[in-house]
Amino acid sequence: MRLSGLFVYPIKSCAGLAVDGWDLDERGLAGDRSYMVVDDRGVFLTQREAPQLATVRPEPGERMGVSTPAGSAVARPGVAREVSVWEHDGPALDCGDEVAELLTAHLGRACRLVTVSPDHDRRTSRGDGRVGFADGYPLLIATEASLADLNARMPVPLPMNRFRPNLVVAGTEAFEEDQWQHIEVAGVPLDLVKPCARCAITRVDQATGLRGDGEPLRTLGTFRKAKGGVMFGWNAVHRTLGRLRVGDDVRVVERRS
């Protein structure tokens, strides 16, 4: 098995970046979901409420650039403000009026861009690691074979970006990842801790920001329904730091009983 795809999402729920190699820091892929769009109350926004976020593109550099179909702006972290993401409330740094005005015009609602502050301290959902603004865990793993199996059942096949994984693995059987307890990618140990319950974001075309009908949730519901929703992919936690590269070997260390 090998790592066939590696994706970073600098701004939560916005467009991702396909990369050939990337470092892991204590919060996951370095910079992954380290920025976030919030409403005028400081509550996080995602493609669930604002599917147009899919067409907001991060442009990493000395300063984070942000582009929409109408223009671009630069994030300028400054004053602190309180934000909320799921059950977490804590400080973040507001990224300035220029980028806020760009995003407000794009989404048609008042919003701001924030980034993690130096005192950002948010734990994973199981409490044994740190995470930026990701939903609950630092990494999401999916396999090519599972997508192929799903697409074989679908009226129209969908690309992997509908599921927004960080790591994509090739060379497996369909849904073989359900059996993995611990794996290693280029010697970096990963614990697969929870299957990922999928939401309405999977219905959003990541190229256009338009939300489609009930797929792929409708089809997933016919064979991947479990307590908590319909499942595709696995949330994972890394136990050491390192650098991951497309083409890296993936090895199963321990399977679930």
Tab-separated table of C-alpha atoms in Angstrom:
chain	number	residue	atom	x	y	z
A	1	MET	CA	0.000	0.000	0.000
A	2	ARG	CA	1.139	3.534	-0.607
A	3	LEU	CA	0.148	7.125	0.028
A	4	SER	CA	-1.372	8.314	-3.250
A	5	GLY	CA	-2.723	11.707	-2.172
A	6	LEU	CA	-1.849	14.363	0.388
A	7	PHE	CA	-4.097	17.387	0.967
A	8	VAL	CA	-3.862	20.431	3.219
A	9	TYR	CA	-6.732	22.800	4.026
A	10	PRO	CA	-5.205	25.999	5.444
A	11	ILE	CA	-8.624	27.659	5.858
A	12	LYS	CA	-11.287	25.480	7.452
A	13	SER	CA	-13.981	24.436	4.936
A	14	CYS	CA	-12.314	26.302	2.048
A	15	ALA	CA	-10.464	24.900	-0.958
A	16	GLY	CA	-7.709	22.397	-0.318
A	17	LEU	CA	-4.173	22.162	-1.668
A	18	ALA	CA	-2.813	18.964	-3.205
A	19	VAL	CA	0.833	18.660	-2.176
A	20	ASP	CA	3.636	16.188	-2.867
A	21	GLY	CA	5.117	16.375	0.635
A	22	TRP	CA	4.289	18.067	3.915
A	23	ASP	CA	5.459	18.180	7.523
A	24	LEU	CA	3.462	16.962	10.493
A	25	ASP	CA	3.510	19.199	13.546
A	26	GLU	CA	1.725	18.641	16.847
A	27	ARG	CA	-1.638	19.685	15.365
A	28	GLY	CA	-1.487	17.604	12.190
A	29	LEU	CA	-0.281	18.633	8.742
A	30	ALA	CA	1.489	21.936	9.405
A	31	GLY	CA	-0.932	24.830	8.981
A	32	ASP	CA	-3.910	22.601	8.252
A	33	ARG	CA	-7.115	24.391	9.281
A	34	SER	CA	-5.134	27.064	11.061
A	35	TYR	CA	-7.449	29.751	9.635
A	36	MET	CA	-11.235	29.848	9.927
A	37	VAL	CA	-14.147	31.969	8.748
A	38	VAL	CA	-16.486	33.087	11.537
A	39	ASP	CA	-19.762	34.976	11.598
A	40	ASP	CA	-20.314	38.305	13.327
A	41	ARG	CA	-20.654	36.490	16.668
A	42	GLY	CA	-17.354	34.637	16.252
A	43	VAL	CA	-19.009	31.270	15.506
A	44	PHE	CA	-17.316	29.143	12.852
A	45	LEU	CA	-18.812	28.844	9.379
A	46	THR	CA	-18.484	25.830	7.076
A	47	GLN	CA	-19.849	24.648	3.754
A	48	ARG	CA	-22.816	23.275	5.697
A	49	GLU	CA	-24.174	26.813	6.009
A	50	ALA	CA	-22.133	28.520	3.283
A	51	PRO	CA	-21.287	26.191	0.388
A	52	GLN	CA	-19.624	29.095	-1.455
A	53	LEU	CA	-16.649	28.633	0.883
A	54	ALA	CA	-15.555	25.837	-1.478
A	55	THR	CA	-14.469	28.506	-3.987
A	56	VAL	CA	-12.386	30.450	-1.460
A	57	ARG	CA	-8.769	29.575	-2.211
A	58	PRO	CA	-5.906	29.938	0.263
A	59	GLU	CA	-2.593	31.198	-1.108
A	60	PRO	CA	0.079	30.408	1.506
A	61	GLY	CA	3.137	32.589	1.625
A	62	GLU	CA	4.855	35.046	3.925
A	63	ARG	CA	1.286	36.220	4.578
A	64	MET	CA	-1.763	34.082	3.851
A	65	GLY	CA	-3.458	35.244	0.679
A	66	VAL	CA	-7.157	34.590	0.132
A	67	SER	CA	-8.875	34.641	-3.253
A	68	THR	CA	-12.479	34.380	-4.412
A	69	PRO	CA	-13.840	34.547	-7.962
A	70	ALA	CA	-14.223	38.319	-7.442
A	71	GLY	CA	-10.805	39.211	-6.083
A	72	SER	CA	-8.124	38.617	-3.501
A	73	ALA	CA	-6.869	39.972	-0.188
A	74	VAL	CA	-4.156	39.313	2.369
A	75	ALA	CA	-4.690	38.103	5.927
A	76	ARG	CA	-3.132	40.460	8.478
A	77	PRO	CA	-3.455	38.866	11.925
A	78	GLY	CA	-3.864	41.471	14.632
A	79	VAL	CA	-6.299	41.925	17.482
A	80	ALA	CA	-7.527	38.970	19.513
A	81	ARG	CA	-11.160	37.923	19.543
A	82	GLU	CA	-13.113	35.065	21.059
A	83	VAL	CA	-14.318	32.383	18.650
A	84	SER	CA	-16.327	29.180	18.861
A	85	VAL	CA	-15.777	25.945	16.958
A	86	TRP	CA	-18.033	23.103	18.066
A	87	GLU	CA	-17.670	22.834	21.868
A	88	HIS	CA	-14.495	24.911	21.985
A	89	ASP	CA	-14.476	28.592	22.919
A	90	GLY	CA	-11.157	30.398	22.948
A	91	PRO	CA	-8.977	33.170	21.573
A	92	ALA	CA	-8.003	33.684	17.935
A	93	LEU	CA	-6.423	36.524	15.959
A	94	ASP	CA	-8.615	38.557	13.637
A	95	CYS	CA	-7.100	38.865	10.148
A	96	GLY	CA	-8.249	42.387	9.314
A	97	ASP	CA	-10.910	44.321	7.434
A	98	GLU	CA	-9.599	43.797	3.894
A	99	VAL	CA	-10.027	40.034	3.887
A	100	ALA	CA	-13.237	40.298	5.951
A	101	GLU	CA	-14.802	42.574	3.313
A	102	LEU	CA	-13.790	40.176	0.521
A	103	LEU	CA	-15.347	37.181	2.291
A	104	THR	CA	-18.460	39.099	3.357
A	105	ALA	CA	-19.118	40.066	-0.265
A	106	HIS	CA	-18.512	36.496	-1.442
A	107	LEU	CA	-20.748	34.824	1.137
A	108	GLY	CA	-23.401	37.540	1.302
A	109	ARG	CA	-23.224	37.664	5.085
A	110	ALA	CA	-21.095	39.440	7.653
A	111	CYS	CA	-18.018	37.383	8.480
A	112	ARG	CA	-14.378	37.610	9.516
A	113	LEU	CA	-11.261	35.521	8.971
A	114	VAL	CA	-9.336	34.447	12.064
A	115	THR	CA	-6.226	32.390	12.703
A	116	VAL	CA	-4.901	30.439	15.670
A	117	SER	CA	-3.348	32.607	18.369
A	118	PRO	CA	-0.096	31.870	20.211
A	119	ASP	CA	-2.129	30.648	23.200
A	120	HIS	CA	-4.419	28.416	21.112
A	121	ASP	CA	-5.015	25.219	23.101
A	122	ARG	CA	-7.650	22.937	21.651
A	123	ARG	CA	-7.719	19.188	22.192
A	124	THR	CA	-8.875	16.398	19.923
A	125	SER	CA	-12.299	14.940	20.591
A	126	ARG	CA	-10.731	12.125	22.598
A	127	GLY	CA	-8.535	14.583	24.502
A	128	ASP	CA	-5.082	13.113	23.920
A	129	GLY	CA	-3.689	15.453	21.299
A	130	ARG	CA	-3.891	18.975	19.954
A	131	VAL	CA	-5.723	20.257	16.927
A	132	GLY	CA	-6.192	23.580	15.141
A	133	PHE	CA	-9.680	24.377	13.845
A	134	ALA	CA	-10.360	20.881	12.423
A	135	ASP	CA	-13.659	19.346	13.487
A	136	GLY	CA	-12.269	16.925	16.028
A	137	TYR	CA	-9.096	15.153	14.912
A	138	PRO	CA	-5.933	16.230	13.096
A	139	LEU	CA	-6.078	13.807	10.145
A	140	LEU	CA	-8.683	12.217	7.889
A	141	ILE	CA	-7.787	9.092	5.921
A	142	ALA	CA	-9.624	7.667	2.904
A	143	THR	CA	-8.795	4.980	0.352
A	144	GLU	CA	-9.060	4.911	-3.421
A	145	ALA	CA	-10.720	1.485	-3.332
A	146	SER	CA	-13.527	2.664	-1.051
A	147	LEU	CA	-14.298	5.590	-3.347
A	148	ALA	CA	-14.304	3.250	-6.348
A	149	ASP	CA	-16.746	0.945	-4.555
A	150	LEU	CA	-19.028	3.876	-3.721
A	151	ASN	CA	-18.848	5.255	-7.258
A	152	ALA	CA	-19.789	1.873	-8.704
A	153	ARG	CA	-23.100	2.204	-6.836
A	154	MET	CA	-23.700	5.857	-7.731
A	155	PRO	CA	-25.691	7.230	-10.667
A	156	VAL	CA	-22.833	9.697	-11.308
A	157	PRO	CA	-19.333	9.121	-9.882
A	158	LEU	CA	-17.820	11.765	-7.621
A	159	PRO	CA	-14.202	12.842	-7.060
A	160	MET	CA	-12.366	12.261	-3.810
A	161	ASN	CA	-12.425	15.974	-2.991
A	162	ARG	CA	-16.080	15.643	-1.953
A	163	PHE	CA	-14.756	13.909	1.185
A	164	ARG	CA	-11.887	16.343	1.867
A	165	PRO	CA	-9.338	13.811	3.174
A	166	ASN	CA	-5.810	14.654	4.271
A	167	LEU	CA	-4.335	11.271	3.337
A	168	VAL	CA	-5.443	8.988	0.499
A	169	VAL	CA	-4.176	5.408	0.395
A	170	ALA	CA	-3.937	3.187	-2.699
A	171	GLY	CA	-3.531	-0.577	-2.923
A	172	THR	CA	-6.251	-1.678	-0.484
A	173	GLU	CA	-9.513	-3.556	-0.670
A	174	ALA	CA	-12.691	-1.490	-0.469
A	175	PHE	CA	-13.305	-0.342	3.114
A	176	GLU	CA	-10.347	-2.340	4.361
A	177	GLU	CA	-9.545	0.706	6.497
A	178	ASP	CA	-12.428	-0.277	8.792
A	179	GLN	CA	-10.142	-3.043	10.085
A	180	TRP	CA	-7.118	-0.838	10.809
A	181	GLN	CA	-6.304	0.042	14.399
A	182	HIS	CA	-2.755	1.333	13.900
A	183	ILE	CA	-0.837	2.037	10.689
A	184	GLU	CA	2.514	3.554	9.762
A	185	VAL	CA	3.133	5.970	6.898
A	186	ALA	CA	6.838	6.304	6.182
A	187	GLY	CA	7.459	5.147	9.747
A	188	VAL	CA	5.075	7.700	11.315
A	189	PRO	CA	2.583	5.842	13.556
A	190	LEU	CA	-1.087	6.752	13.161
A	191	ASP	CA	-4.039	5.599	15.254
A	192	LEU	CA	-7.354	5.301	13.423
A	193	VAL	CA	-9.695	6.362	16.186
A	194	LYS	CA	-13.141	6.984	14.741
A	195	PRO	CA	-15.018	6.477	11.465
A	196	CYS	CA	-16.040	9.761	9.894
A	197	ALA	CA	-19.780	10.468	9.821
A	198	ARG	CA	-20.446	12.423	6.645
A	199	CYS	CA	-22.517	15.585	6.400
A	200	ALA	CA	-24.008	17.882	3.762
A	201	ILE	CA	-20.559	19.143	2.748
A	202	THR	CA	-20.191	15.981	0.640
A	203	ARG	CA	-23.059	17.299	-1.521
A	204	VAL	CA	-21.129	20.456	-2.446
A	205	ASP	CA	-19.283	20.578	-5.773
A	206	GLN	CA	-15.839	21.703	-4.640
A	207	ALA	CA	-15.140	23.412	-7.961
A	208	THR	CA	-18.304	25.533	-8.106
A	209	GLY	CA	-19.555	25.809	-4.520
A	210	LEU	CA	-22.992	24.577	-5.613
A	211	ARG	CA	-24.876	22.076	-3.455
A	212	GLY	CA	-26.372	19.122	-5.292
A	213	ASP	CA	-29.131	16.671	-4.449
A	214	GLY	CA	-28.876	13.950	-1.824
A	215	GLU	CA	-25.784	12.243	-3.213
A	216	PRO	CA	-23.488	10.777	-2.051
A	217	LEU	CA	-25.322	10.565	1.290
A	218	ARG	CA	-28.289	8.770	-0.227
A	219	THR	CA	-26.145	5.972	-1.662
A	220	LEU	CA	-23.882	5.769	1.394
A	221	GLY	CA	-27.016	5.309	3.482
A	222	THR	CA	-27.812	2.078	1.647
A	223	PHE	CA	-24.666	0.291	2.818
A	224	ARG	CA	-22.576	2.469	5.179
A	225	LYS	CA	-25.146	3.491	7.757
A	226	ALA	CA	-24.097	3.136	11.384
A	227	LYS	CA	-24.861	4.674	14.726
A	228	GLY	CA	-24.176	8.368	14.290
A	229	GLY	CA	-24.693	8.606	10.535
A	230	VAL	CA	-23.266	7.317	7.265
A	231	MET	CA	-19.546	6.634	7.293
A	232	PHE	CA	-16.741	7.239	4.827
A	233	GLY	CA	-13.102	7.581	5.849
A	234	TRP	CA	-11.447	7.480	9.261
A	235	ASN	CA	-10.315	10.148	11.687
A	236	ALA	CA	-6.729	9.582	12.799
A	237	VAL	CA	-4.212	10.856	15.323
A	238	HIS	CA	-0.443	10.814	14.741
A	239	ARG	CA	1.875	9.770	17.553
A	240	THR	CA	5.121	11.327	16.301
A	241	LEU	CA	6.173	14.163	14.037
A	242	GLY	CA	7.680	13.646	10.604
A	243	ARG	CA	7.298	14.391	6.926
A	244	LEU	CA	4.824	12.621	4.662
A	245	ARG	CA	5.242	12.317	0.903
A	246	VAL	CA	3.074	11.011	-1.902
A	247	GLY	CA	4.416	7.551	-2.698
A	248	ASP	CA	5.300	6.714	0.911
A	249	ASP	CA	4.729	3.134	2.007
A	250	VAL	CA	1.706	2.515	4.223
A	251	ARG	CA	1.877	-0.461	6.568
A	252	VAL	CA	-0.800	-1.939	8.820
A	253	VAL	CA	0.660	-2.460	12.290
A	254	GLU	CA	-2.436	-3.702	14.110
A	255	ARG	CA	-5.927	-4.652	12.981
A	256	ARG	CA	-9.140	-4.363	14.958
A	257	SER	CA	-10.352	-7.536	16.589
